[in-house]
Amino acid sequence: MFDADIGIIGIGTMGSMAMWQLAKSGASIIGFEQFGTGHDRSAAGGETRIFRTAYPSGLEYIPLLKEAKNLWLQLEFETGNDLYTQTDGLAIGDQNSISLTNMIESIHTFQLDHEILSFDDAKKRFPQHKLLPNQIAILDKHAGFLRPQYAIVSAVQRAEELGAMVYRQTRVEEINSDKNGVCVKANGREYKFGQVLITTGPWASTLLPYFNKLIEVRRLINTWFVPKDLQLFSPDTFPVFQREGNHVYYYGIPSVDGATVKISRSTTTNDRMIDPDSLNRTIELEELASIKQLVQDHLPDLYPDPVRVSAYMEGYTPDHHAIVGRLPDDSNIMVACGFSGHGFKMAPAIGKLAADILLKNASTYSIDHLSPNRFIAVN
Ligand SMILES: Cc1cc2nc3c(=O)[nH]c(=O)nc-3n(C[C@H](O)[C@H](O)[C@H](O)COP(=O)(O)OP(=O)(O)OC[C@H]3O[C@@H](n4cnc5c(N)ncnc54)[C@H](O)[C@@H]3O)c2cc1C
């Protein structure tokens, strides 16, 4: 006798979206979350996440992102909550860079609405950015920002309305699987499921120790700056952006609080950490030097001292594509983890994929680039 058809371990970004999609399909589900829903101790904190459609990481992502956009709007419709703000999105860089070349390929292949702005055009339209002479900008017309913690709480709230159950402040300690199903130990109790979805983000290797070799946990810092003129950085004047400068990737999101603008650098292997249970949430002054310099050099209408800083973490795979699918050596267990710093935008589409795989053993489009089989030997 099962406690539910499907157990979901980790109700963060991917777990909440899978739970919503599974609940919509009528499956019986129990979710386990070690903290509260919408907490900021892992990959989803920091107020905002960029959504964009023209993508540098592979053409396979475009169908996924188009579906994600529809599902974000669907979640807004079902909950009445304002989760996504359209701002358009700028990608600034050398016109011959790999990243911009890949984005242009995705734009042409999928006929995505866009504009390519020369150095002079970009300077005129977006004077907030100080471009370097060889740089151009691509304006993606299907881009904006999401509110991550609000989105997670909204998806969980909707899933619960549809009958799903969530155990909060409940850490799963162990899972054991055999041909009859999967046994989950938490809170001194055992729960039995037909199938289990593991969406534990940076904690992937806690329950699946061999994921230790596949998922590198990195600490990521977010930083917020005060504008000299707020009008220049509102959602209708300042599109979300990403840019490379001095070999550092960084990105920005317009002001959502009417006082500050989030400008943050992307991570590198230097941000590697050992144990997700000991995330250092204190930020040292020297950790802020590179982002302060970038703001000073490239965004002169912001004061270069950050007024707010915070630290989060994320799991990175060796090829920076996530691991999504049934485990080759145990088909009752599915994983969706290792989103490598770019998973939030696609989260509801991943939730839908997980529901389709768990309930129908099918997916609407190819996700071979995310298959666990690329790292784990098939028996
Ligand atoms: C600072 C930062 C900025 C980012 N910016 C962007 C962006 O602009 N755009 C974008 O698309 N992506 C962005 N990303 C990436 C994106 O946020 C992540 O890819 C995504 O949130 C990962 O989701 P997840 O479900 O794997 O992990 P999480 O959201 O962390 O969820 C994992 C959950 O599992 C729970 N858990 C773990 N172990 C257990 C257990 N044993 N029992 C019970 N619960 C457990 C955790 O508490 C957590 O709630 C960013 C990430 C960071 C950190």
Coordinates of C-alpha atoms and ligand atoms in Angstrom, one line a residue:
M1 CA 0.0 0.0 0.0
F2 CA 1.5 3.3 -1.1
D3 CA 1.2 6.6 0.9
A4 CA 0.9 8.3 -2.6
D5 CA 1.7 7.5 -6.2
I6 CA 4.7 9.9 -6.3
G7 CA 7.0 11.3 -3.6
I8 CA 8.9 14.5 -4.4
I9 CA 12.0 15.2 -2.4
G10 CA 12.9 18.9 -2.3
I11 CA 10.1 21.4 -2.9
G12 CA 12.3 24.2 -4.2
T13 CA 12.3 25.5 -7.8
M14 CA 11.9 22.2 -9.8
G15 CA 10.1 20.3 -7.1
S16 CA 7.3 23.0 -6.7
M17 CA 6.8 23.2 -10.5
A18 CA 6.7 19.3 -10.9
M19 CA 4.3 19.2 -8.0
W20 CA 2.0 21.7 -9.6
Q21 CA 2.1 19.9 -13.0
L22 CA 1.6 16.4 -11.4
A23 CA -1.3 17.7 -9.3
K24 CA -3.0 19.2 -12.4
S25 CA -2.8 15.7 -14.0
G26 CA -4.6 14.2 -11.0
A27 CA -1.7 12.2 -9.5
S28 CA -1.5 11.7 -5.8
I29 CA 1.6 13.3 -4.5
I30 CA 3.5 13.9 -1.2
G31 CA 6.3 16.5 -1.2
F32 CA 9.1 16.8 1.4
E33 CA 10.9 20.1 2.0
Q34 CA 13.6 20.5 4.6
F35 CA 12.9 24.2 5.1
G36 CA 9.8 26.3 4.5
T37 CA 8.4 26.8 1.0
G38 CA 9.9 29.8 -0.8
H39 CA 13.0 29.9 1.5
D40 CA 16.2 31.7 0.5
R41 CA 18.8 29.2 1.7
S42 CA 19.5 27.5 -1.6
A43 CA 19.2 28.2 -5.4
A44 CA 16.0 30.3 -5.5
G45 CA 16.7 33.3 -3.2
G46 CA 17.6 36.8 -4.3
E47 CA 14.3 38.4 -5.3
T48 CA 14.4 38.0 -9.2
R49 CA 15.5 35.7 -12.0
I50 CA 16.1 36.5 -15.6
F51 CA 13.9 34.9 -18.2
R52 CA 15.0 35.0 -21.8
T53 CA 14.4 33.1 -25.0
A54 CA 17.3 33.8 -27.4
Y55 CA 19.7 31.5 -25.8
P56 CA 23.5 30.9 -26.0
S57 CA 23.5 27.4 -24.5
G58 CA 22.1 25.3 -27.3
L59 CA 19.2 25.2 -29.8
E60 CA 17.6 22.4 -27.8
Y61 CA 16.6 24.9 -25.1
I62 CA 14.3 27.1 -27.3
P63 CA 11.2 24.8 -27.4
L64 CA 11.7 24.3 -23.6
L65 CA 11.8 28.0 -23.0
K66 CA 8.8 28.8 -25.3
E67 CA 6.8 26.2 -23.3
A68 CA 8.1 27.7 -20.0
K69 CA 6.9 31.1 -21.0
N70 CA 3.4 29.8 -21.6
L71 CA 3.4 27.9 -18.3
W72 CA 4.6 31.0 -16.3
L73 CA 1.6 32.8 -17.7
Q74 CA -0.6 29.8 -16.9
L75 CA 0.6 29.8 -13.3
E76 CA -0.1 33.5 -13.0
F77 CA -3.6 32.9 -14.4
E78 CA -4.3 30.0 -12.1
T79 CA -3.1 31.8 -9.0
G80 CA -3.9 35.5 -9.8
N81 CA -0.3 36.3 -8.7
D82 CA 2.0 38.6 -10.6
L83 CA 5.1 36.5 -11.2
Y84 CA 6.6 37.6 -14.6
T85 CA 7.5 41.1 -15.8
Q86 CA 8.3 41.6 -19.5
T87 CA 11.2 44.1 -20.0
D88 CA 12.9 42.7 -23.1
G89 CA 16.5 41.5 -22.6
L90 CA 19.9 42.8 -23.7
A91 CA 22.9 40.7 -24.4
I92 CA 26.0 42.9 -24.7
G93 CA 29.3 41.7 -26.0
D94 CA 31.8 41.4 -28.8
Q95 CA 29.8 40.7 -31.9
N96 CA 32.1 37.7 -32.7
S97 CA 31.8 36.2 -29.2
I98 CA 30.6 32.6 -29.0
S99 CA 27.8 33.6 -26.8
L100 CA 26.3 36.2 -29.1
T101 CA 26.9 34.1 -32.2
N102 CA 24.9 31.2 -30.6
M103 CA 22.1 33.6 -29.6
I104 CA 21.9 34.9 -33.2
E105 CA 21.7 31.3 -34.4
S106 CA 18.8 30.6 -32.0
I107 CA 17.1 33.8 -33.2
H108 CA 17.3 32.8 -36.8
T109 CA 16.5 29.1 -36.4
F110 CA 13.3 29.9 -34.4
Q111 CA 12.5 33.3 -35.9
L112 CA 12.5 35.0 -32.5
D113 CA 11.5 38.6 -32.3
H114 CA 14.6 40.7 -31.7
E115 CA 16.7 43.7 -32.7
I116 CA 20.4 43.9 -33.2
L117 CA 21.8 47.2 -32.0
S118 CA 25.1 48.6 -33.3
F119 CA 27.4 50.3 -30.8
D120 CA 25.9 53.7 -31.7
D121 CA 22.3 52.5 -31.6
A122 CA 22.8 50.8 -28.2
K123 CA 24.5 53.8 -26.8
K124 CA 21.5 56.0 -27.8
R125 CA 18.8 53.6 -26.7
F126 CA 20.3 52.4 -23.5
P127 CA 22.7 55.1 -22.2
Q128 CA 22.8 53.4 -18.8
H129 CA 25.4 51.0 -20.3
K130 CA 28.8 52.2 -21.3
L131 CA 29.7 49.9 -24.2
L132 CA 33.3 49.3 -25.4
P133 CA 34.0 50.2 -29.0
N134 CA 33.8 46.6 -30.4
Q135 CA 30.6 45.8 -28.6
I136 CA 27.0 45.4 -29.9
A137 CA 23.8 44.5 -28.2
I138 CA 21.0 42.0 -29.0
L139 CA 17.6 42.9 -27.8
D140 CA 15.5 39.8 -27.1
K141 CA 11.8 40.7 -27.2
H142 CA 10.7 37.6 -25.2
A143 CA 12.6 38.4 -22.0
G144 CA 12.0 39.8 -18.6
F145 CA 12.3 38.8 -14.9
L146 CA 10.5 36.3 -12.6
R147 CA 9.9 36.5 -8.9
P148 CA 11.4 33.2 -7.8
Q149 CA 10.3 32.8 -4.2
Y150 CA 6.8 34.1 -4.9
A151 CA 6.6 31.7 -7.9
I152 CA 7.6 28.7 -5.7
V153 CA 5.0 29.5 -3.0
S154 CA 2.4 30.1 -5.8
A155 CA 3.0 26.7 -7.4
V156 CA 2.9 24.9 -4.1
Q157 CA -0.2 26.7 -3.0
R158 CA -1.9 25.7 -6.4
A159 CA -0.7 22.1 -6.1
E160 CA -2.1 21.9 -2.5
E161 CA -5.5 23.3 -3.8
L162 CA -5.5 20.5 -6.3
G163 CA -4.9 17.9 -3.6
A164 CA -1.1 17.5 -3.2
M165 CA 0.3 17.3 0.3
V166 CA 3.6 18.9 1.5
Y167 CA 5.6 18.1 4.6
R168 CA 7.5 21.3 5.4
Q169 CA 10.6 21.4 7.7
T170 CA 10.9 17.7 6.9
R171 CA 14.3 16.5 5.7
V172 CA 14.4 13.2 3.9
E173 CA 17.2 11.1 5.4
E174 CA 17.3 8.0 3.3
I175 CA 15.6 6.4 0.3
N176 CA 15.5 2.7 -0.5
S177 CA 14.1 1.3 -3.7
D178 CA 13.2 -2.2 -4.9
K179 CA 10.8 -3.6 -7.6
N180 CA 7.8 -2.8 -5.4
G181 CA 8.4 0.9 -5.1
V182 CA 10.5 3.4 -3.1
C183 CA 10.7 3.8 0.6
V184 CA 11.5 7.3 2.0
K185 CA 12.6 7.9 5.6
A186 CA 11.9 11.3 7.1
N187 CA 10.9 12.6 10.5
G188 CA 11.3 9.1 12.0
R189 CA 8.7 7.6 9.7
E190 CA 8.7 5.6 6.5
Y191 CA 6.7 6.5 3.5
K192 CA 6.1 4.2 0.5
F193 CA 5.7 5.4 -3.1
G194 CA 5.4 3.9 -6.5
Q195 CA 7.9 6.4 -7.8
V196 CA 10.1 9.2 -6.4
L197 CA 11.3 12.4 -8.0
I198 CA 14.5 13.9 -6.5
T199 CA 14.7 17.7 -6.9
T200 CA 17.2 18.4 -4.1
G201 CA 19.3 21.0 -6.0
P202 CA 22.7 21.4 -4.4
W203 CA 22.0 18.5 -2.0
A204 CA 21.7 16.0 -4.9
S205 CA 24.5 13.8 -3.6
T206 CA 23.2 13.6 -0.1
L207 CA 20.6 10.9 -1.2
L208 CA 22.5 9.8 -4.3
P209 CA 26.2 9.6 -3.1
Y210 CA 27.6 8.9 -6.6
F211 CA 26.2 12.3 -7.8
N212 CA 29.1 13.7 -5.8
K213 CA 31.2 13.3 -9.0
L214 CA 28.5 14.8 -11.2
I215 CA 27.4 17.9 -9.2
E216 CA 29.7 20.6 -8.1
V217 CA 28.1 23.0 -5.5
R218 CA 29.0 26.6 -6.0
R219 CA 28.2 29.7 -3.9
L220 CA 26.7 32.6 -5.8
I221 CA 26.6 36.2 -4.5
N222 CA 23.9 38.7 -5.4
T223 CA 24.5 42.5 -5.1
W224 CA 22.2 45.5 -5.3
F225 CA 23.2 49.1 -6.1
V226 CA 21.5 52.5 -5.7
P227 CA 20.8 54.5 -9.0
K228 CA 21.7 58.2 -9.3
D229 CA 18.5 58.5 -11.3
L230 CA 15.8 55.8 -10.6
Q231 CA 14.0 56.6 -13.8
L232 CA 16.8 55.2 -15.8
F233 CA 16.5 51.8 -14.1
S234 CA 12.8 51.1 -13.9
P235 CA 11.3 47.9 -15.6
D236 CA 10.1 50.0 -18.6
T237 CA 13.5 51.7 -19.3
F238 CA 16.1 49.2 -18.3
P239 CA 15.8 45.7 -19.8
V240 CA 17.3 42.7 -18.0
F241 CA 20.8 42.2 -19.4
Q242 CA 23.8 40.0 -19.4
R243 CA 27.3 41.1 -20.4
E244 CA 30.9 40.0 -20.4
G245 CA 33.5 42.4 -19.2
N246 CA 37.2 41.9 -18.1
H247 CA 36.6 38.1 -18.6
V248 CA 33.8 38.2 -16.0
Y249 CA 30.1 37.5 -16.9
Y250 CA 27.6 39.6 -15.1
Y251 CA 23.9 40.4 -15.4
G252 CA 21.4 42.9 -14.2
I253 CA 17.7 43.3 -13.5
P254 CA 15.8 46.6 -13.2
S255 CA 14.6 48.0 -9.9
V256 CA 11.7 46.1 -8.4
D257 CA 11.7 47.9 -5.1
G258 CA 11.9 51.5 -6.4
A259 CA 15.3 52.0 -4.7
T260 CA 17.9 49.5 -5.8
V261 CA 19.1 47.6 -9.0
K262 CA 20.4 44.1 -8.9
I263 CA 23.7 43.8 -10.7
S264 CA 25.6 40.5 -10.0
R265 CA 28.5 38.5 -11.4
S266 CA 28.1 35.0 -12.6
T267 CA 30.1 32.3 -10.8
T268 CA 33.4 30.6 -11.6
T269 CA 35.0 27.4 -10.4
N270 CA 36.6 29.5 -7.6
D271 CA 33.2 29.6 -5.9
R272 CA 33.2 25.8 -5.4
M273 CA 32.0 24.7 -2.0
I274 CA 32.1 21.3 -0.2
D275 CA 29.0 21.0 1.9
P276 CA 25.6 22.6 1.1
D277 CA 24.7 22.4 4.8
S278 CA 27.4 25.0 5.5
L279 CA 26.7 27.8 3.0
N280 CA 28.6 30.8 4.2
R281 CA 26.0 33.6 4.0
T282 CA 28.5 36.3 5.1
I283 CA 30.2 38.2 2.3
E284 CA 33.7 39.5 2.7
L285 CA 34.6 42.9 1.3
E286 CA 37.2 41.5 -1.1
E287 CA 34.5 39.3 -2.7
L288 CA 32.8 42.5 -3.9
A289 CA 35.8 44.0 -5.7
S290 CA 35.2 42.7 -9.2
I291 CA 31.5 43.6 -9.3
K292 CA 32.2 47.1 -7.9
Q293 CA 34.8 47.7 -10.6
L294 CA 32.4 46.5 -13.3
V295 CA 29.6 48.8 -12.1
Q296 CA 32.1 51.7 -11.9
D297 CA 33.4 51.1 -15.4
H298 CA 30.2 50.1 -17.3
L299 CA 27.2 51.5 -15.3
P300 CA 28.2 55.0 -14.3
D301 CA 24.6 56.0 -13.3
L302 CA 24.8 53.6 -10.3
Y303 CA 26.7 54.3 -7.1
P304 CA 29.4 51.6 -7.1
D305 CA 29.1 50.5 -3.5
P306 CA 26.5 47.7 -3.1
V307 CA 23.9 48.5 -0.5
R308 CA 22.7 44.9 -0.1
V309 CA 24.5 41.6 -0.6
S310 CA 23.5 38.0 -0.1
A311 CA 24.8 34.5 -0.9
Y312 CA 23.0 31.5 -2.4
M313 CA 24.1 28.2 -4.0
E314 CA 23.6 26.0 -7.0
G315 CA 24.6 22.6 -8.4
Y316 CA 26.8 22.6 -11.6
T317 CA 27.3 19.6 -13.9
P318 CA 30.5 19.0 -15.9
D319 CA 28.9 20.2 -19.1
H320 CA 26.6 22.8 -17.5
H321 CA 23.4 21.0 -18.7
A322 CA 21.1 19.6 -16.0
I323 CA 20.4 16.0 -15.3
V324 CA 16.7 15.2 -15.9
G325 CA 15.3 11.7 -16.3
R326 CA 14.9 8.3 -14.7
L327 CA 18.0 6.8 -13.2
P328 CA 19.4 4.2 -15.6
D329 CA 19.9 1.7 -12.8
D330 CA 16.6 2.4 -11.0
S331 CA 13.6 3.4 -13.1
N332 CA 11.4 4.1 -10.1
I333 CA 13.6 7.1 -9.3
M334 CA 13.7 10.2 -11.4
V335 CA 16.0 13.1 -10.9
A336 CA 15.9 16.8 -12.0
C337 CA 19.0 18.5 -10.7
G338 CA 22.3 20.3 -11.7
F339 CA 20.7 23.3 -13.4
S340 CA 24.1 25.0 -13.5
G341 CA 23.0 28.6 -12.9
H342 CA 20.4 28.8 -15.6
G343 CA 17.4 26.7 -14.5
F344 CA 14.9 29.0 -13.1
K345 CA 13.5 30.4 -16.4
M346 CA 12.7 26.9 -17.6
A347 CA 11.4 25.5 -14.3
P348 CA 7.7 25.0 -15.2
A349 CA 8.7 23.3 -18.4
I350 CA 10.9 21.0 -16.5
G351 CA 8.0 20.4 -14.1
K352 CA 5.9 19.4 -17.0
L353 CA 8.6 17.2 -18.5
A354 CA 8.9 15.4 -15.1
A355 CA 5.1 14.9 -14.9
D356 CA 5.1 13.5 -18.5
I357 CA 7.9 11.1 -17.8
L358 CA 6.6 9.9 -14.4
L359 CA 3.0 9.5 -15.6
K360 CA 3.3 8.6 -19.3
N361 CA 6.9 7.7 -19.9
A362 CA 7.0 10.3 -22.6
S363 CA 8.2 13.8 -23.3
T364 CA 6.9 16.3 -25.8
Y365 CA 10.4 17.1 -27.3
S366 CA 13.9 15.7 -27.2
I367 CA 15.8 16.2 -24.0
D368 CA 18.8 14.0 -24.8
H369 CA 21.1 16.8 -23.8
L370 CA 19.8 16.5 -20.2
S371 CA 19.8 12.6 -20.0
P372 CA 21.3 11.0 -17.0
N373 CA 22.7 8.4 -19.4
R374 CA 25.4 10.8 -20.5
F375 CA 27.1 10.4 -17.1
I376 CA 25.7 7.2 -15.6
A377 CA 26.3 3.8 -17.2
V378 CA 23.2 2.0 -18.3
N379 CA 23.0 -1.6 -16.9
Ligands
LIG1 C1 22.1 33.7 -7.2 C2 21.5 32.9 -8.3 C3 21.1 33.6 -9.5 C4 20.5 32.9 -10.5 N1 20.0 33.6 -11.6 C5 19.3 32.9 -12.5 C6 18.6 33.6 -13.5 O1 18.6 34.9 -13.6 N2 17.8 32.9 -14.4 C7 17.8 31.6 -14.4 O2 17.1 31.0 -15.2 N3 18.4 30.9 -13.4 C8 19.1 31.5 -12.5 N4 19.7 30.8 -11.5 C9 19.6 29.3 -11.5 C10 18.3 28.9 -10.9 O3 17.9 29.7 -9.8 C11 18.5 27.4 -10.4 O4 18.9 26.7 -11.6 C12 17.3 26.8 -9.9 O5 16.7 27.5 -8.8 C13 17.6 25.4 -9.3 O6 16.5 24.8 -8.8 P1 16.6 23.4 -8.0 O7 15.2 22.9 -7.8 O8 17.6 22.5 -8.6 O9 17.2 23.8 -6.6 P2 16.5 24.5 -5.3 O10 15.5 25.6 -5.8 O11 17.6 24.9 -4.4 O12 15.6 23.4 -4.7 C14 16.1 22.3 -4.0 C15 15.3 22.1 -2.7 O13 15.5 20.8 -2.2 C16 15.4 20.9 -0.8 N5 16.1 19.7 -0.2 C17 17.4 19.4 -0.4 N6 17.6 18.2 0.2 C18 16.5 17.8 0.9 C19 16.1 16.7 1.7 N7 17.0 15.7 1.9 N8 14.8 16.7 2.1 C20 13.9 17.6 1.9 N9 14.2 18.7 1.1 C21 15.5 18.8 0.6 C22 16.1 22.2 -0.5 O14 15.8 22.8 0.7 C23 15.6 23.1 -1.7 O15 14.4 23.7 -1.3 C24 20.4 31.5 -10.4 C25 20.8 30.8 -9.3 C26 21.4 31.5 -8.3 C27 21.9 30.8 -7.0

